[in-house]
Short mmCIF file of C-alpha atoms in Angstrom, two decimals:
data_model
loop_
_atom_site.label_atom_id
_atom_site.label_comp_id
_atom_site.label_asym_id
_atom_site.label_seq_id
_atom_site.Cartn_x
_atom_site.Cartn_y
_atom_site.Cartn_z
CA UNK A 1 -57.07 -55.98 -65.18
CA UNK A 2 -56.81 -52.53 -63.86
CA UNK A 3 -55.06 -52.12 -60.38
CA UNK A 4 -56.80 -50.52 -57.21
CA UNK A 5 -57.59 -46.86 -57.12
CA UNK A 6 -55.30 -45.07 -55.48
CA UNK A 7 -56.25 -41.78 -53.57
CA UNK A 8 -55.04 -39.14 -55.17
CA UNK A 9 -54.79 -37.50 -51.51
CA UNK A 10 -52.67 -39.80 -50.30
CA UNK A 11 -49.18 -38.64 -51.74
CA UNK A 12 -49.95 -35.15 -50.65
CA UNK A 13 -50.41 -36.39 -47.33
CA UNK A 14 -47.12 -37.94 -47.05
CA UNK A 15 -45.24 -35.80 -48.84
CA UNK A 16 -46.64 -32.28 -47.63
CA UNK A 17 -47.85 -31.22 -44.37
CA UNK A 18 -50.97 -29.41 -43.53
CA UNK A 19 -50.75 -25.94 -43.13
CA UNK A 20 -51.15 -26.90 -39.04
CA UNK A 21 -48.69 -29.21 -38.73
CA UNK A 22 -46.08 -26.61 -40.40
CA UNK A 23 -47.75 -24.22 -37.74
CA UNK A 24 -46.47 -26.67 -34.78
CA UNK A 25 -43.30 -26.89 -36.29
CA UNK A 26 -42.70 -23.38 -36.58
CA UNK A 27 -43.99 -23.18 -33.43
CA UNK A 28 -41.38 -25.65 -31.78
CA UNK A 29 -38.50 -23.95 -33.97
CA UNK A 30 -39.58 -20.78 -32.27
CA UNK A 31 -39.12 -22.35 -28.78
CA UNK A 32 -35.85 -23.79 -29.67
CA UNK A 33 -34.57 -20.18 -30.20
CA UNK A 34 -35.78 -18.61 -27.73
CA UNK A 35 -34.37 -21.04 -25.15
CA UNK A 36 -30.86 -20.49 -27.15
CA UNK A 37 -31.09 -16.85 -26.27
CA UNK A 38 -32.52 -17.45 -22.78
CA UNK A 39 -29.42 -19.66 -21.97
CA UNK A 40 -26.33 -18.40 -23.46
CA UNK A 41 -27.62 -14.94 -24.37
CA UNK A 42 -27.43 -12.97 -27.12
CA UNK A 43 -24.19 -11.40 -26.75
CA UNK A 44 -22.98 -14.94 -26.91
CA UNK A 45 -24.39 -16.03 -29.92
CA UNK A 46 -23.18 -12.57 -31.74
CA UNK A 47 -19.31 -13.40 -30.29
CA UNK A 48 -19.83 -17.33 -31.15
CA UNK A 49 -19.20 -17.52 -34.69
CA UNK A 50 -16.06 -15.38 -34.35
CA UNK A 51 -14.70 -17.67 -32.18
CA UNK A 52 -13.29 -20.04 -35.02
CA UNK A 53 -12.11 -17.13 -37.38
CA UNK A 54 -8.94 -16.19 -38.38
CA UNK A 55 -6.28 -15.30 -35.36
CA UNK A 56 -5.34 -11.49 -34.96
CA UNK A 57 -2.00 -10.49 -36.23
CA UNK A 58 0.41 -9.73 -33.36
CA UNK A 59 1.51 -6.53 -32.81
CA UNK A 60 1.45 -6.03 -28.79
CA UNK A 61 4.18 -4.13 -27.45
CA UNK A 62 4.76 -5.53 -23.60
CA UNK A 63 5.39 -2.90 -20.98
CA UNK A 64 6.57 -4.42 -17.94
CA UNK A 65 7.27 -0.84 -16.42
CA UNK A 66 3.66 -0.48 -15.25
CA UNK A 67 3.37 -3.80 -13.54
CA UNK A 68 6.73 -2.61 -11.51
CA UNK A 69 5.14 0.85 -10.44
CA UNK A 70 2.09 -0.86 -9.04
CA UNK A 71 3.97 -4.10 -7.16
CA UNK A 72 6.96 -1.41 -5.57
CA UNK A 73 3.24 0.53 -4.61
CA UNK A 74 1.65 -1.69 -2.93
CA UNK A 75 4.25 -2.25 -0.37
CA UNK A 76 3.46 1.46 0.44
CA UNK A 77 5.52 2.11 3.72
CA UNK A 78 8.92 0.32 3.31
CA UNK A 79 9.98 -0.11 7.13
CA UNK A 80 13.84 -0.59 6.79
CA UNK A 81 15.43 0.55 10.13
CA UNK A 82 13.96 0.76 13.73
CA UNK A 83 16.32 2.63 16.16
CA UNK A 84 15.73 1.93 19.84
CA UNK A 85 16.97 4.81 21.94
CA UNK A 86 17.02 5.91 25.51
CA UNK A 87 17.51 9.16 26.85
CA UNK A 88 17.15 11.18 30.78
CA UNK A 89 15.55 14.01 30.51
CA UNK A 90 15.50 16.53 33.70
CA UNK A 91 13.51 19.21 33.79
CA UNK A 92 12.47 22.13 35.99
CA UNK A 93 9.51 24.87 36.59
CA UNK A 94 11.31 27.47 38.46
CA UNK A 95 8.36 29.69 39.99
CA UNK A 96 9.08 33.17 41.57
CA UNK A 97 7.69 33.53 45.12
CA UNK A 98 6.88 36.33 47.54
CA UNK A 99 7.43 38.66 45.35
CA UNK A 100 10.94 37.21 43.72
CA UNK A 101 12.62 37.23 46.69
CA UNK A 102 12.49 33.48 46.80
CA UNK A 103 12.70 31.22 43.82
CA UNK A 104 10.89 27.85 44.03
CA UNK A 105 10.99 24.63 41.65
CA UNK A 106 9.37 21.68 40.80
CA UNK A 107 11.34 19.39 38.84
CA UNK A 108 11.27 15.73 38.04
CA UNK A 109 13.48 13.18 36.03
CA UNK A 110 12.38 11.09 33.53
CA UNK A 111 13.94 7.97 31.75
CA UNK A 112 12.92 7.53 28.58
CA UNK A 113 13.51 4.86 26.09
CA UNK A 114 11.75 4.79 22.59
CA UNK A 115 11.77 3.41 19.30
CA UNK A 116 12.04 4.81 16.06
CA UNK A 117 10.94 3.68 12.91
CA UNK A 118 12.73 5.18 9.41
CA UNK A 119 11.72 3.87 6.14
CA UNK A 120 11.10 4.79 2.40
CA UNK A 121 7.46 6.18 1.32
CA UNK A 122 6.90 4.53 -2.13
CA UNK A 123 3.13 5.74 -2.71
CA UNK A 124 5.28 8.74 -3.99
CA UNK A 125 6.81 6.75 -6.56
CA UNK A 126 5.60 7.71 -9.68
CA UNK A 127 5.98 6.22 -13.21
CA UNK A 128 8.32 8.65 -14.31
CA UNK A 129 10.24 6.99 -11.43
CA UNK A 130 10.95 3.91 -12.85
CA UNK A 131 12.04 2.30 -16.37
CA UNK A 132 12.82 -1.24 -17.31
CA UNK A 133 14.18 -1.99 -20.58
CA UNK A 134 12.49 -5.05 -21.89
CA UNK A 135 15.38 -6.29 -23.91
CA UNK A 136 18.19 -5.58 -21.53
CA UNK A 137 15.96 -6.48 -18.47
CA UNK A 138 17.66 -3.61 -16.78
CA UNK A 139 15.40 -1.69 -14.38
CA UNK A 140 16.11 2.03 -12.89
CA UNK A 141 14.12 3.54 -9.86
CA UNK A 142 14.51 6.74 -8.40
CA UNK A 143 13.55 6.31 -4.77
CA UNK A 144 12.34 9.36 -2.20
CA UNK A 145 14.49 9.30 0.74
CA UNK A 146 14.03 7.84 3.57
CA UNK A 147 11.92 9.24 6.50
CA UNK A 148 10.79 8.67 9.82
CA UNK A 149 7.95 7.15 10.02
CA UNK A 150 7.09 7.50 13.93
CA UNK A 151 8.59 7.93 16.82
CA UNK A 152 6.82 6.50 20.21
CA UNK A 153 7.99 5.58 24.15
CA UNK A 154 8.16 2.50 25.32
CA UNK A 155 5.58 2.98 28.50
CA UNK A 156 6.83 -0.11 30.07
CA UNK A 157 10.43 1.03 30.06
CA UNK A 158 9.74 5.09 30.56
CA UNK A 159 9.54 6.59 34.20
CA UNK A 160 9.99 9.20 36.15
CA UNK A 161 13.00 8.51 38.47
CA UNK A 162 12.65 11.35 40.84
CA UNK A 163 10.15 13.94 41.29
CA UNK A 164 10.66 16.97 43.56
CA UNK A 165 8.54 20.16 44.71
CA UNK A 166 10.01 22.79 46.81
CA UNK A 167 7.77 24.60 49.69
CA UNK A 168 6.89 27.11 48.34
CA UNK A 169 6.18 25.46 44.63
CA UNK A 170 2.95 24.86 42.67
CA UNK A 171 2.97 21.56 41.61
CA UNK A 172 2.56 21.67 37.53
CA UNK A 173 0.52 18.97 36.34
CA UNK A 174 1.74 18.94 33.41
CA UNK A 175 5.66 19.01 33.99
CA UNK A 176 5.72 14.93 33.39
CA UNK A 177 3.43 15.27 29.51
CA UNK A 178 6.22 18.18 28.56
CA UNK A 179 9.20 16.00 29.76
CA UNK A 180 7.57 12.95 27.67
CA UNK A 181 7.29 15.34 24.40
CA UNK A 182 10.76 16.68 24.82
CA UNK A 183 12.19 13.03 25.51
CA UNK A 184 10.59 11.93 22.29
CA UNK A 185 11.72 15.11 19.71
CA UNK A 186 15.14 14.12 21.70
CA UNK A 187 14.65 10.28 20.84
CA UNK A 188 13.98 11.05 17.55
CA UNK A 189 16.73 13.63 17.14
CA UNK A 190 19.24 11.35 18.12
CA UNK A 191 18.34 8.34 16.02
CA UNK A 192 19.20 10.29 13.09
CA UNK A 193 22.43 10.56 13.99
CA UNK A 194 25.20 9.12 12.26
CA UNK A 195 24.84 6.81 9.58
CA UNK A 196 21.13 5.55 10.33
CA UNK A 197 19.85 6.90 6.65
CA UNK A 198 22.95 5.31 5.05
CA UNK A 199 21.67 2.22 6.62
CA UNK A 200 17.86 2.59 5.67
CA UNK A 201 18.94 3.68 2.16
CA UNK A 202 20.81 0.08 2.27
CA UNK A 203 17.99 -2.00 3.14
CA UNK A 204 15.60 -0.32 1.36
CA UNK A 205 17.93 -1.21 -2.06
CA UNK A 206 18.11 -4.34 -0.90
CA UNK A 207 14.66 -4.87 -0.28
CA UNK A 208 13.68 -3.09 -3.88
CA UNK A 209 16.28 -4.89 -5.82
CA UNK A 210 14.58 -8.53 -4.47
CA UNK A 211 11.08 -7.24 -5.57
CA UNK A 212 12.35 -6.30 -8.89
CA UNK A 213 14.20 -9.27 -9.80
CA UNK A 214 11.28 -11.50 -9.23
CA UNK A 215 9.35 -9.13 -11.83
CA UNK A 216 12.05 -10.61 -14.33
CA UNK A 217 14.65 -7.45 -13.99
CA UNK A 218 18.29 -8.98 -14.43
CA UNK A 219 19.84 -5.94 -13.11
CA UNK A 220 18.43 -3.16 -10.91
CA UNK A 221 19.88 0.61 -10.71
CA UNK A 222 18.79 2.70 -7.83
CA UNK A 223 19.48 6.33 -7.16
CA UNK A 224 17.93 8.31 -4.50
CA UNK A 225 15.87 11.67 -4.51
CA UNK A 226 17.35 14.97 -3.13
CA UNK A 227 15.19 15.70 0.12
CA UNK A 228 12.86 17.97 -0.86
CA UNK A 229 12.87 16.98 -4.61
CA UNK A 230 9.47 16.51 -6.52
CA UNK A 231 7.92 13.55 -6.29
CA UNK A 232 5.52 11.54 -9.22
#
């Protein structure tokens, strides 16, 4: 007895799709990608498959130097020393009346106290300035000297103390602003007196030699720039 026809469709149905379900297919493989791309983008499918290939060889040389220049840099001004200093400054405006026969004078006297601030410009630092030997861990700097940085009164502590006009005197309105500017080039003058550098140059080394060390220097060298030198 023969068996049961069998439709000789019915294996290529199974076994082959129609031409539209290999349509949808494509269709959904399409959609796949394109939602890849949209979501990690394509620069990160391009760097993907490089990610589990071979490891470079290494052959970096480490320069610590640069990483010095910019830290000491970014402290910029280096405040090391403030100077307070007070100083009485008397001064006159001696005015010839009717016709020089008779002198007159307005004068005043002014107490002054100020401040002054001295420290070490390190934006002029420049790479040339500094070296640090990776395998010693020695670091050199060659710092710019120190400066003044300002120079100001104290207006709660500067006054004038007397102020006198003779009879015959103009009153100058602007005796007390001239006795202010030439207490302050006096403040200034005399804060640079004795060893006030010697003492900013101190600090300043101290101050450096701290920054360096926590940058991994074991020993720090510092010389100092003639004034006037060239800077980096």
């Amino acid at each position: 007895m023969e068996g049961p026809l069998q439709d000789p469709y019915a294996s290529a149905a199974v076994h082959a799709p129609r031409p539209r379900a290999q349509a949808g297919r494509a269709a959904r493989i399409a959609l796949v990608v394109v939602a890849l791309f949209a979501s990690v983008g394509f620069g990160a499918l391009v760097v993907a498959p490089r990610l589990g290939g071979p490891a470079p060889s290494s052959g970096v040389v480490a320069r610590p130097s640069p990483a010095l220049v910019i830290a000491i840099r970014d402290l910029s001004r280096l405040e090391t020393t403030e100077v307070h200093v007070e100083k009485v400054v008397d001064l006159a405006d001696r005015q010839n009346r009717l016709f020089g026969l008779v002198q007159a004078t307005d004068a005043l006297l002014l107490v002054a106290v100020g401040h002054v601030t001295i420290g070490v410009d390190l934006a002029r630092i420049g790479e040339g300035d500094i070296a640090m030997d990776p395998e010693t861990g020695v670091a050199r700097l060659t710092l710019p000297a120190p400066e003044v940085f300002s120079t100001r009164l104290d207006e709660d502590e500067t006054y004038v103390y007397t102020r006198s006009t003779s009879l015959l005197a103009r009153r100058n309105e602007q005796l007390e602003a001239r006795a202010r500017k030439e207490a302050t080039a006096a403040i200034e003058k005399a804060a640079l007196e004795g060893n006030v550098m010697t003492r900013a140059k101190a600090q300043a080394e101290r101050q450096i030699t701290a920054l360096a060390t926590q940058l991994g220097a074991k020993r720090v060298e510092i010389r100092w720039r003639e004034v006037g030198g060239g800077g980096g």
